GROMACS .gro file of C-alpha atoms in nm:
model
  332
    1MET     CA    1   1.351   2.057  -0.496
    2PRO     CA    2   1.638   2.137  -0.707
    3ASN     CA    3   1.576   2.196  -1.105
    4LEU     CA    4   1.514   1.855  -1.260
    5ARG     CA    5   1.439   1.762  -1.645
    6PRO     CA    6   1.085   1.705  -1.713
    7SER     CA    7   0.954   1.375  -1.673
    8PRO     CA    8   0.993   1.092  -1.984
    9ILE     CA    9   0.599   0.999  -1.887
   10THR     CA   10   0.355   1.119  -2.077
   11PRO     CA   11  -0.028   1.081  -2.014
   12THR     CA   12  -0.287   0.982  -2.236
   13VAL     CA   13  -0.558   1.140  -2.022
   14ASP     CA   14  -0.636   1.493  -1.962
   15PHE     CA   15  -0.662   1.543  -1.570
   16ASP     CA   16  -0.859   1.857  -1.589
   17ALA     CA   17  -1.122   1.742  -1.824
   18ASP     CA   18  -1.476   1.668  -1.736
   19GLY     CA   19  -1.606   1.295  -1.775
   20VAL     CA   20  -1.451   0.931  -1.769
   21GLN     CA   21  -1.118   0.854  -1.935
   22HIS     CA   22  -0.944   0.547  -1.941
   23GLY     CA   23  -0.589   0.588  -2.074
   24PHE     CA   24  -0.209   0.534  -1.931
   25LEU     CA   25   0.120   0.697  -1.813
   26ARG     CA   26   0.347   0.611  -2.084
   27LEU     CA   27   0.680   0.576  -2.012
   28PRO     CA   28   0.953   0.505  -2.249
   29TYR     CA   29   1.145   0.201  -2.213
   30SER     CA   30   1.447   0.103  -2.500
   31ARG     CA   31   1.462  -0.307  -2.421
   32ASP     CA   32   1.574  -0.616  -2.643
   33ASP     CA   33   1.229  -0.686  -2.785
   34SER     CA   34   1.118  -0.333  -2.848
   35ALA     CA   35   1.408  -0.043  -2.912
   36TRP     CA   36   1.112   0.228  -2.910
   37GLY     CA   37   0.892   0.068  -2.643
   38SER     CA   38   0.703   0.148  -2.387
   39VAL     CA   39   0.571   0.094  -2.005
   40MET     CA   40   0.190   0.159  -2.048
   41ILE     CA   41   0.090   0.212  -1.670
   42PRO     CA   42  -0.302   0.238  -1.670
   43VAL     CA   43  -0.486   0.521  -1.543
   44CYS     CA   44  -0.846   0.632  -1.523
   45VAL     CA   45  -0.960   0.999  -1.453
   46ILE     CA   46  -1.334   1.072  -1.348
   47ARG     CA   47  -1.384   1.447  -1.325
   48ASN     CA   48  -1.709   1.623  -1.236
   49GLY     CA   49  -1.654   1.995  -1.188
   50GLU     CA   50  -1.464   2.169  -0.901
   51GLY     CA   51  -1.405   1.989  -0.568
   52PRO     CA   52  -1.172   1.784  -0.400
   53THR     CA   53  -0.900   1.547  -0.560
   54ALA     CA   54  -0.843   1.187  -0.431
   55LEU     CA   55  -0.571   0.969  -0.532
   56LEU     CA   56  -0.618   0.565  -0.521
   57THR     CA   57  -0.332   0.358  -0.600
   58GLY     CA   58  -0.263   0.001  -0.589
   59GLY     CA   59   0.003  -0.226  -0.703
   60ASN     CA   60   0.265  -0.036  -0.504
   61HIS     CA   61   0.412  -0.391  -0.476
   62GLY     CA   62   0.338  -0.610  -0.726
   63ASP     CA   63   0.222  -0.900  -0.560
   64GLU     CA   64  -0.044  -0.749  -0.325
   65TYR     CA   65  -0.398  -0.752  -0.506
   66GLU     CA   66  -0.699  -0.626  -0.300
   67GLY     CA   67  -0.592  -0.263  -0.424
   68PRO     CA   68  -0.599  -0.367  -0.772
   69LEU     CA   69  -0.920  -0.592  -0.783
   70ALA     CA   70  -1.106  -0.272  -0.612
   71LEU     CA   71  -0.955   0.004  -0.827
   72TYR     CA   72  -0.983  -0.173  -1.193
   73ASP     CA   73  -1.347  -0.228  -1.073
   74LEU     CA   74  -1.424   0.130  -0.915
   75ALA     CA   75  -1.252   0.257  -1.269
   76ARG     CA   76  -1.530   0.080  -1.446
   77THR     CA   77  -1.835   0.148  -1.258
   78LEU     CA   78  -1.796   0.457  -1.071
   79ASP     CA   79  -2.058   0.690  -1.233
   80PRO     CA   80  -1.916   1.077  -1.278
   81ASN     CA   81  -2.254   1.180  -1.205
   82ASP     CA   82  -2.200   1.079  -0.803
   83VAL     CA   83  -1.854   1.252  -0.811
   84THR     CA   84  -1.789   1.618  -0.717
   85GLY     CA   85  -1.418   1.692  -0.779
   86THR     CA   86  -1.162   1.460  -0.934
   87VAL     CA   87  -1.043   1.080  -0.842
   88ILE     CA   88  -0.735   0.937  -1.008
   89ILE     CA   89  -0.707   0.578  -1.011
   90VAL     CA   90  -0.364   0.390  -1.055
   91PRO     CA   91  -0.447   0.039  -0.985
   92ALA     CA   92  -0.089  -0.083  -1.052
   93MET     CA   93   0.143   0.205  -0.996
   94ASN     CA   94   0.460  -0.053  -1.044
   95TYR     CA   95   0.331  -0.229  -1.326
   96PRO     CA   96   0.631  -0.439  -1.431
   97ALA     CA   97   0.605  -0.604  -1.094
   98PHE     CA   98   0.228  -0.607  -1.086
   99ARG     CA   99   0.245  -0.774  -1.445
  100ALA     CA  100   0.519  -1.045  -1.310
  101GLY     CA  101   0.352  -1.074  -0.998
  102THR     CA  102   0.672  -1.004  -0.790
  103ARG     CA  103   0.688  -0.719  -0.486
  104THR     CA  104   0.989  -0.590  -0.695
  105SER     CA  105   1.036  -0.458  -1.058
  106PRO     CA  106   1.165  -0.710  -1.290
  107ILE     CA  107   1.320  -0.462  -1.503
  108ASP     CA  108   1.569  -0.282  -1.244
  109ASN     CA  109   1.472  -0.471  -0.883
  110GLY     CA  110   1.324  -0.123  -0.779
  111ASN     CA  111   1.082  -0.108  -0.473
  112MET     CA  112   0.848   0.163  -0.568
  113ASN     CA  113   0.787   0.197  -0.201
  114ARG     CA  114   1.159   0.270  -0.091
  115SER     CA  115   1.220   0.477  -0.436
  116PHE     CA  116   1.063   0.853  -0.343
  117PRO     CA  117   1.122   1.095  -0.436
  118GLY     CA  118   1.252   0.934  -0.777
  119ARG     CA  119   1.443   1.058  -1.073
  120PRO     CA  120   1.322   1.169  -1.396
  121ASP     CA  121   1.695   1.044  -1.564
  122GLY     CA  122   1.686   0.744  -1.267
  123THR     CA  123   1.579   0.390  -1.360
  124VAL     CA  124   1.210   0.275  -1.467
  125THR     CA  125   1.123   0.296  -1.099
  126GLU     CA  126   1.266   0.593  -1.019
  127LYS     CA  127   1.093   0.775  -1.309
  128ILE     CA  128   0.756   0.655  -1.204
  129ALA     CA  129   0.825   0.761  -0.856
  130ASP     CA  130   0.941   1.129  -0.998
  131TYR     CA  131   0.590   1.129  -1.190
  132PHE     CA  132   0.417   1.047  -0.867
  133GLN     CA  133   0.600   1.310  -0.664
  134ARG     CA  134   0.593   1.588  -0.913
  135HIS     CA  135   0.264   1.548  -1.070
  136LEU     CA  136   0.027   1.353  -0.952
  137LEU     CA  137   0.059   1.363  -0.538
  138PRO     CA  138   0.069   1.773  -0.582
  139ARG     CA  139  -0.321   1.750  -0.716
  140ALA     CA  140  -0.439   1.544  -0.440
  141ASP     CA  141  -0.603   1.645  -0.134
  142ILE     CA  142  -0.641   1.249   0.005
  143VAL     CA  143  -0.445   0.995  -0.099
  144LEU     CA  144  -0.536   0.622  -0.029
  145ASP     CA  145  -0.250   0.329  -0.149
  146PHE     CA  146  -0.386  -0.024  -0.095
  147HIS     CA  147  -0.121  -0.278   0.037
  148SER     CA  148  -0.114  -0.618   0.188
  149GLY     CA  149   0.139  -0.876   0.281
  150GLY     CA  150   0.214  -0.995  -0.065
  151LYS     CA  151   0.389  -1.336  -0.076
  152THR     CA  152   0.612  -1.339   0.230
  153LEU     CA  153   0.373  -1.178   0.522
  154ASP     CA  154  -0.012  -1.250   0.601
  155PHE     CA  155  -0.171  -0.939   0.800
  156LEU     CA  156  -0.523  -0.892   0.985
  157PRO     CA  157  -0.738  -0.655   0.724
  158PHE     CA  158  -0.681  -0.323   0.844
  159CYS     CA  159  -0.682   0.037   0.748
  160ALA     CA  160  -0.398   0.239   0.888
  161ALA     CA  161  -0.252   0.590   0.910
  162HIS     CA  162   0.062   0.746   1.076
  163VAL     CA  163   0.116   0.936   1.425
  164LEU     CA  164   0.234   1.302   1.233
  165PRO     CA  165   0.383   1.564   1.367
  166ASP     CA  166   0.114   1.806   1.235
  167LYS     CA  167  -0.166   1.705   1.464
  168GLU     CA  168  -0.459   1.850   1.259
  169GLN     CA  169  -0.318   1.618   0.926
  170GLU     CA  170  -0.341   1.362   1.146
  171ARG     CA  171  -0.632   1.422   1.306
  172LYS     CA  172  -0.782   1.402   0.908
  173ALA     CA  173  -0.606   1.120   0.851
  174PHE     CA  174  -0.747   0.918   1.143
  175ALA     CA  175  -1.081   1.037   1.051
  176ALA     CA  176  -1.024   0.880   0.710
  177VAL     CA  177  -0.882   0.543   0.856
  178ALA     CA  178  -1.255   0.555   1.064
  179ALA     CA  179  -1.467   0.601   0.747
  180PHE     CA  180  -1.295   0.347   0.561
  181SER     CA  181  -1.421   0.105   0.813
  182ALA     CA  182  -1.187  -0.200   0.789
  183PRO     CA  183  -1.226  -0.496   1.035
  184TYR     CA  184  -0.919  -0.350   1.223
  185SER     CA  185  -0.791   0.019   1.230
  186MET     CA  186  -0.406   0.095   1.332
  187ARG     CA  187  -0.221   0.361   1.420
  188MET     CA  188   0.143   0.212   1.263
  189ILE     CA  189   0.494   0.269   1.278
  190GLU     CA  190   0.713   0.201   1.001
  191ILE     CA  191   1.057   0.016   1.049
  192ASP     CA  192   1.181   0.207   0.732
  193THR     CA  193   1.030   0.501   0.609
  194VAL     CA  194   1.296   0.627   0.355
  195GLY     CA  195   1.146   0.667   0.010
  196MET     CA  196   0.794   0.554   0.085
  197TYR     CA  197   0.544   0.703  -0.085
  198ASP     CA  198   0.373   0.722   0.259
  199THR     CA  199   0.641   0.962   0.330
  200ALA     CA  200   0.641   1.198   0.037
  201ALA     CA  201   0.259   1.231   0.068
  202GLU     CA  202   0.254   1.333   0.454
  203GLU     CA  203   0.542   1.556   0.377
  204MET     CA  204   0.356   1.742   0.131
  205GLY     CA  205   0.059   1.788   0.410
  206LYS     CA  206  -0.188   1.522   0.247
  207VAL     CA  207  -0.442   1.323   0.387
  208PHE     CA  208  -0.275   0.965   0.353
  209VAL     CA  209  -0.442   0.653   0.420
  210THR     CA  210  -0.292   0.270   0.340
  211THR     CA  211  -0.419  -0.070   0.437
  212GLU     CA  212  -0.270  -0.402   0.499
  213LEU     CA  213  -0.545  -0.659   0.384
  214GLY     CA  214  -0.420  -0.999   0.428
  215GLY     CA  215  -0.123  -1.145   0.233
  216GLY     CA  216   0.005  -1.452   0.093
  217GLY     CA  217   0.026  -1.334  -0.268
  218THR     CA  218  -0.332  -1.377  -0.320
  219SER     CA  219  -0.691  -1.251  -0.204
  220ARG     CA  220  -0.959  -1.326  -0.015
  221ALA     CA  221  -1.351  -1.224  -0.084
  222GLU     CA  222  -1.356  -1.102   0.225
  223THR     CA  223  -1.060  -0.866   0.215
  224VAL     CA  224  -1.192  -0.793  -0.141
  225ARG     CA  225  -1.504  -0.682  -0.030
  226VAL     CA  226  -1.315  -0.469   0.267
  227ALA     CA  227  -1.140  -0.293   0.008
  228ARG     CA  228  -1.419  -0.217  -0.237
  229ARG     CA  229  -1.647  -0.088   0.048
  230GLY     CA  230  -1.376   0.104   0.220
  231THR     CA  231  -1.282   0.270  -0.140
  232LEU     CA  232  -1.613   0.408  -0.144
  233ASN     CA  233  -1.647   0.516   0.238
  234VAL     CA  234  -1.303   0.736   0.189
  235LEU     CA  235  -1.416   0.896  -0.120
  236ARG     CA  236  -1.765   0.982   0.052
  237HIS     CA  237  -1.595   1.074   0.371
  238ALA     CA  238  -1.402   1.326   0.147
  239GLY     CA  239  -1.694   1.467  -0.037
  240ILE     CA  240  -1.623   1.356  -0.332
  241VAL     CA  241  -1.867   1.081  -0.413
  242ALA     CA  242  -2.243   1.149  -0.327
  243GLY     CA  243  -2.392   0.895  -0.034
  244ALA     CA  244  -2.334   0.794   0.305
  245VAL     CA  245  -2.067   0.616   0.461
  246GLU     CA  246  -2.139   0.244   0.512
  247THR     CA  247  -1.995   0.200   0.886
  248GLN     CA  248  -1.892  -0.149   1.005
  249PRO     CA  249  -1.767  -0.219   1.344
  250THR     CA  250  -1.388  -0.161   1.377
  251ARG     CA  251  -1.112  -0.289   1.637
  252TRP     CA  252  -0.864   0.000   1.677
  253LEU     CA  253  -0.494  -0.115   1.701
  254ASP     CA  254  -0.169   0.054   1.776
  255MET     CA  255   0.217  -0.019   1.706
  256PRO     CA  256   0.385   0.217   1.960
  257SER     CA  257   0.720   0.074   1.898
  258GLY     CA  258   0.962  -0.122   1.726
  259ASP     CA  259   0.920  -0.371   1.986
  260CYS     CA  260   0.631  -0.480   1.746
  261PHE     CA  261   0.853  -0.660   1.558
  262SER     CA  262   0.995  -0.972   1.549
  263PHE     CA  263   1.292  -1.111   1.329
  264ALA     CA  264   1.444  -1.464   1.259
  265GLU     CA  265   1.800  -1.507   1.341
  266ASP     CA  266   1.852  -1.832   1.171
  267ASP     CA  267   1.732  -1.988   0.829
  268GLY     CA  268   1.479  -2.248   0.888
  269LEU     CA  269   1.120  -2.421   0.885
  270ILE     CA  270   0.887  -2.138   1.075
  271GLU     CA  271   0.611  -2.289   1.308
  272THR     CA  272   0.398  -1.982   1.396
  273MET     CA  273   0.291  -2.065   1.775
  274ILE     CA  274   0.000  -1.827   1.737
  275ASP     CA  275  -0.250  -1.754   1.501
  276LEU     CA  276  -0.361  -1.379   1.389
  277GLY     CA  277  -0.584  -1.185   1.602
  278GLU     CA  278  -0.507  -1.398   1.928
  279SER     CA  279  -0.339  -1.246   2.220
  280VAL     CA  280   0.000  -1.263   2.299
  281GLU     CA  281   0.184  -1.177   2.638
  282ALA     CA  282   0.514  -1.042   2.671
  283GLY     CA  283   0.762  -1.327   2.684
  284GLN     CA  284   0.566  -1.555   2.533
  285VAL     CA  285   0.693  -1.792   2.226
  286VAL     CA  286   0.540  -1.663   1.908
  287ALA     CA  287   0.712  -1.857   1.661
  288ARG     CA  288   0.989  -2.146   1.661
  289ILE     CA  289   1.236  -2.223   1.363
  290HIS     CA  290   1.344  -2.530   1.302
  291PRO     CA  291   1.693  -2.596   1.136
  292VAL     CA  292   1.659  -2.822   0.796
  293GLY     CA  293   2.003  -2.912   0.715
  294HIS     CA  294   1.992  -3.202   0.953
  295THR     CA  295   1.784  -3.363   1.224
  296GLY     CA  296   1.800  -3.358   1.596
  297GLY     CA  297   1.881  -2.972   1.646
  298ALA     CA  298   1.629  -2.761   1.857
  299PRO     CA  299   1.394  -2.512   1.710
  300GLN     CA  300   1.512  -2.137   1.779
  301GLU     CA  301   1.243  -1.965   1.956
  302ILE     CA  302   1.116  -1.608   1.888
  303HIS     CA  303   0.946  -1.433   2.224
  304ALA     CA  304   0.721  -1.148   2.226
  305LYS     CA  305   0.883  -0.842   2.322
  306MET     CA  306   0.526  -0.698   2.442
  307SER     CA  307   0.199  -0.809   2.486
  308GLY     CA  308  -0.080  -0.766   2.234
  309VAL     CA  309  -0.217  -0.977   1.967
  310LEU     CA  310  -0.031  -1.133   1.652
  311ALA     CA  311  -0.110  -0.875   1.377
  312ALA     CA  312   0.104  -1.022   1.066
  313ARG     CA  313   0.313  -1.319   1.040
  314HIS     CA  314   0.558  -1.455   0.794
  315PHE     CA  315   0.379  -1.675   0.539
  316PRO     CA  316   0.586  -1.897   0.332
  317GLY     CA  317   0.700  -2.221   0.568
  318LEU     CA  318   1.052  -2.140   0.488
  319VAL     CA  319   1.259  -1.841   0.662
  320LYS     CA  320   1.565  -1.674   0.617
  321ALA     CA  321   1.785  -1.498   0.902
  322GLY     CA  322   1.649  -1.131   0.909
  323ASP     CA  323   1.299  -1.178   0.784
  324CYS     CA  324   1.021  -1.054   0.994
  325ALA     CA  325   0.859  -1.359   1.170
  326ALA     CA  326   0.572  -1.179   1.364
  327VAL     CA  327   0.446  -0.810   1.393
  328LEU     CA  328   0.249  -0.728   1.727
  329ALA     CA  329  -0.029  -0.469   1.810
  330VAL     CA  330  -0.174  -0.299   2.126
  331VAL     CA  331  -0.546  -0.321   2.131
  332GLU     CA  332  -0.683   0.028   2.225
   0.00000   0.00000   0.00000
């Protein structure tokens, strides 16, 4: 990595001190209503002696809520006497987006999960990404980053990891996915890996686990329970929190290729033809897009490129050309 200027972010916590600390990652941000203002990103550190370090993050996208709900709760309730090592909790990575309830930052339109490795002299989002890249990820042995579908997608509730060149790193990641014990467990493929937090962590050799737990710009009681139980399970699996992993039945899925994804080619009103978790055959119509500018037009049909189950669908009723309409997965 080239020589970079120091990060402008100052933590108000000591990552090496024992006990429970609640504080902020303070990022100076001069703006119209506060010339010497700051973005104050909440952070909690729970440490008890030597041991592994877990970095737990939510709000990478600001309209996804299971992670923040589980992590704010964990920061309040986790007893340091049950911890061996360190737990770093950042419930809302892209805090400006989280406060606005938007996927990307209202300050700079930054998508946190496409901004790594970031820049200490870049936009607000790039500065936050740079701090994670150079100061938080290097501390971590295992990283759990929560996602759901936000306002534009709805997912089966699953925990996931990626197929990796380093098969031992991959094995550890999928062992952590199994420990999370979501209703579904996914071997996941990404269609756009450039700038991702996932990629940054994996390239450092970290055990990286993520989720997709529903969506629609809200949360459900079931998916929040999955997030809370799964977080403790991963910490127990890593030997950081005392107690046994509470396993639940899971169904393993695989996303083997780009054929899993279907995209809208026209604007219109989307009609999902099958529901989440239902079986799909190759060639089957998974969605129809009805024209809305006039009556009498035939809908565009979106056909499955492969057989499997519906793992995700476009959420709002209206869709634009290029939007992801459906995601399929193969049952292992």
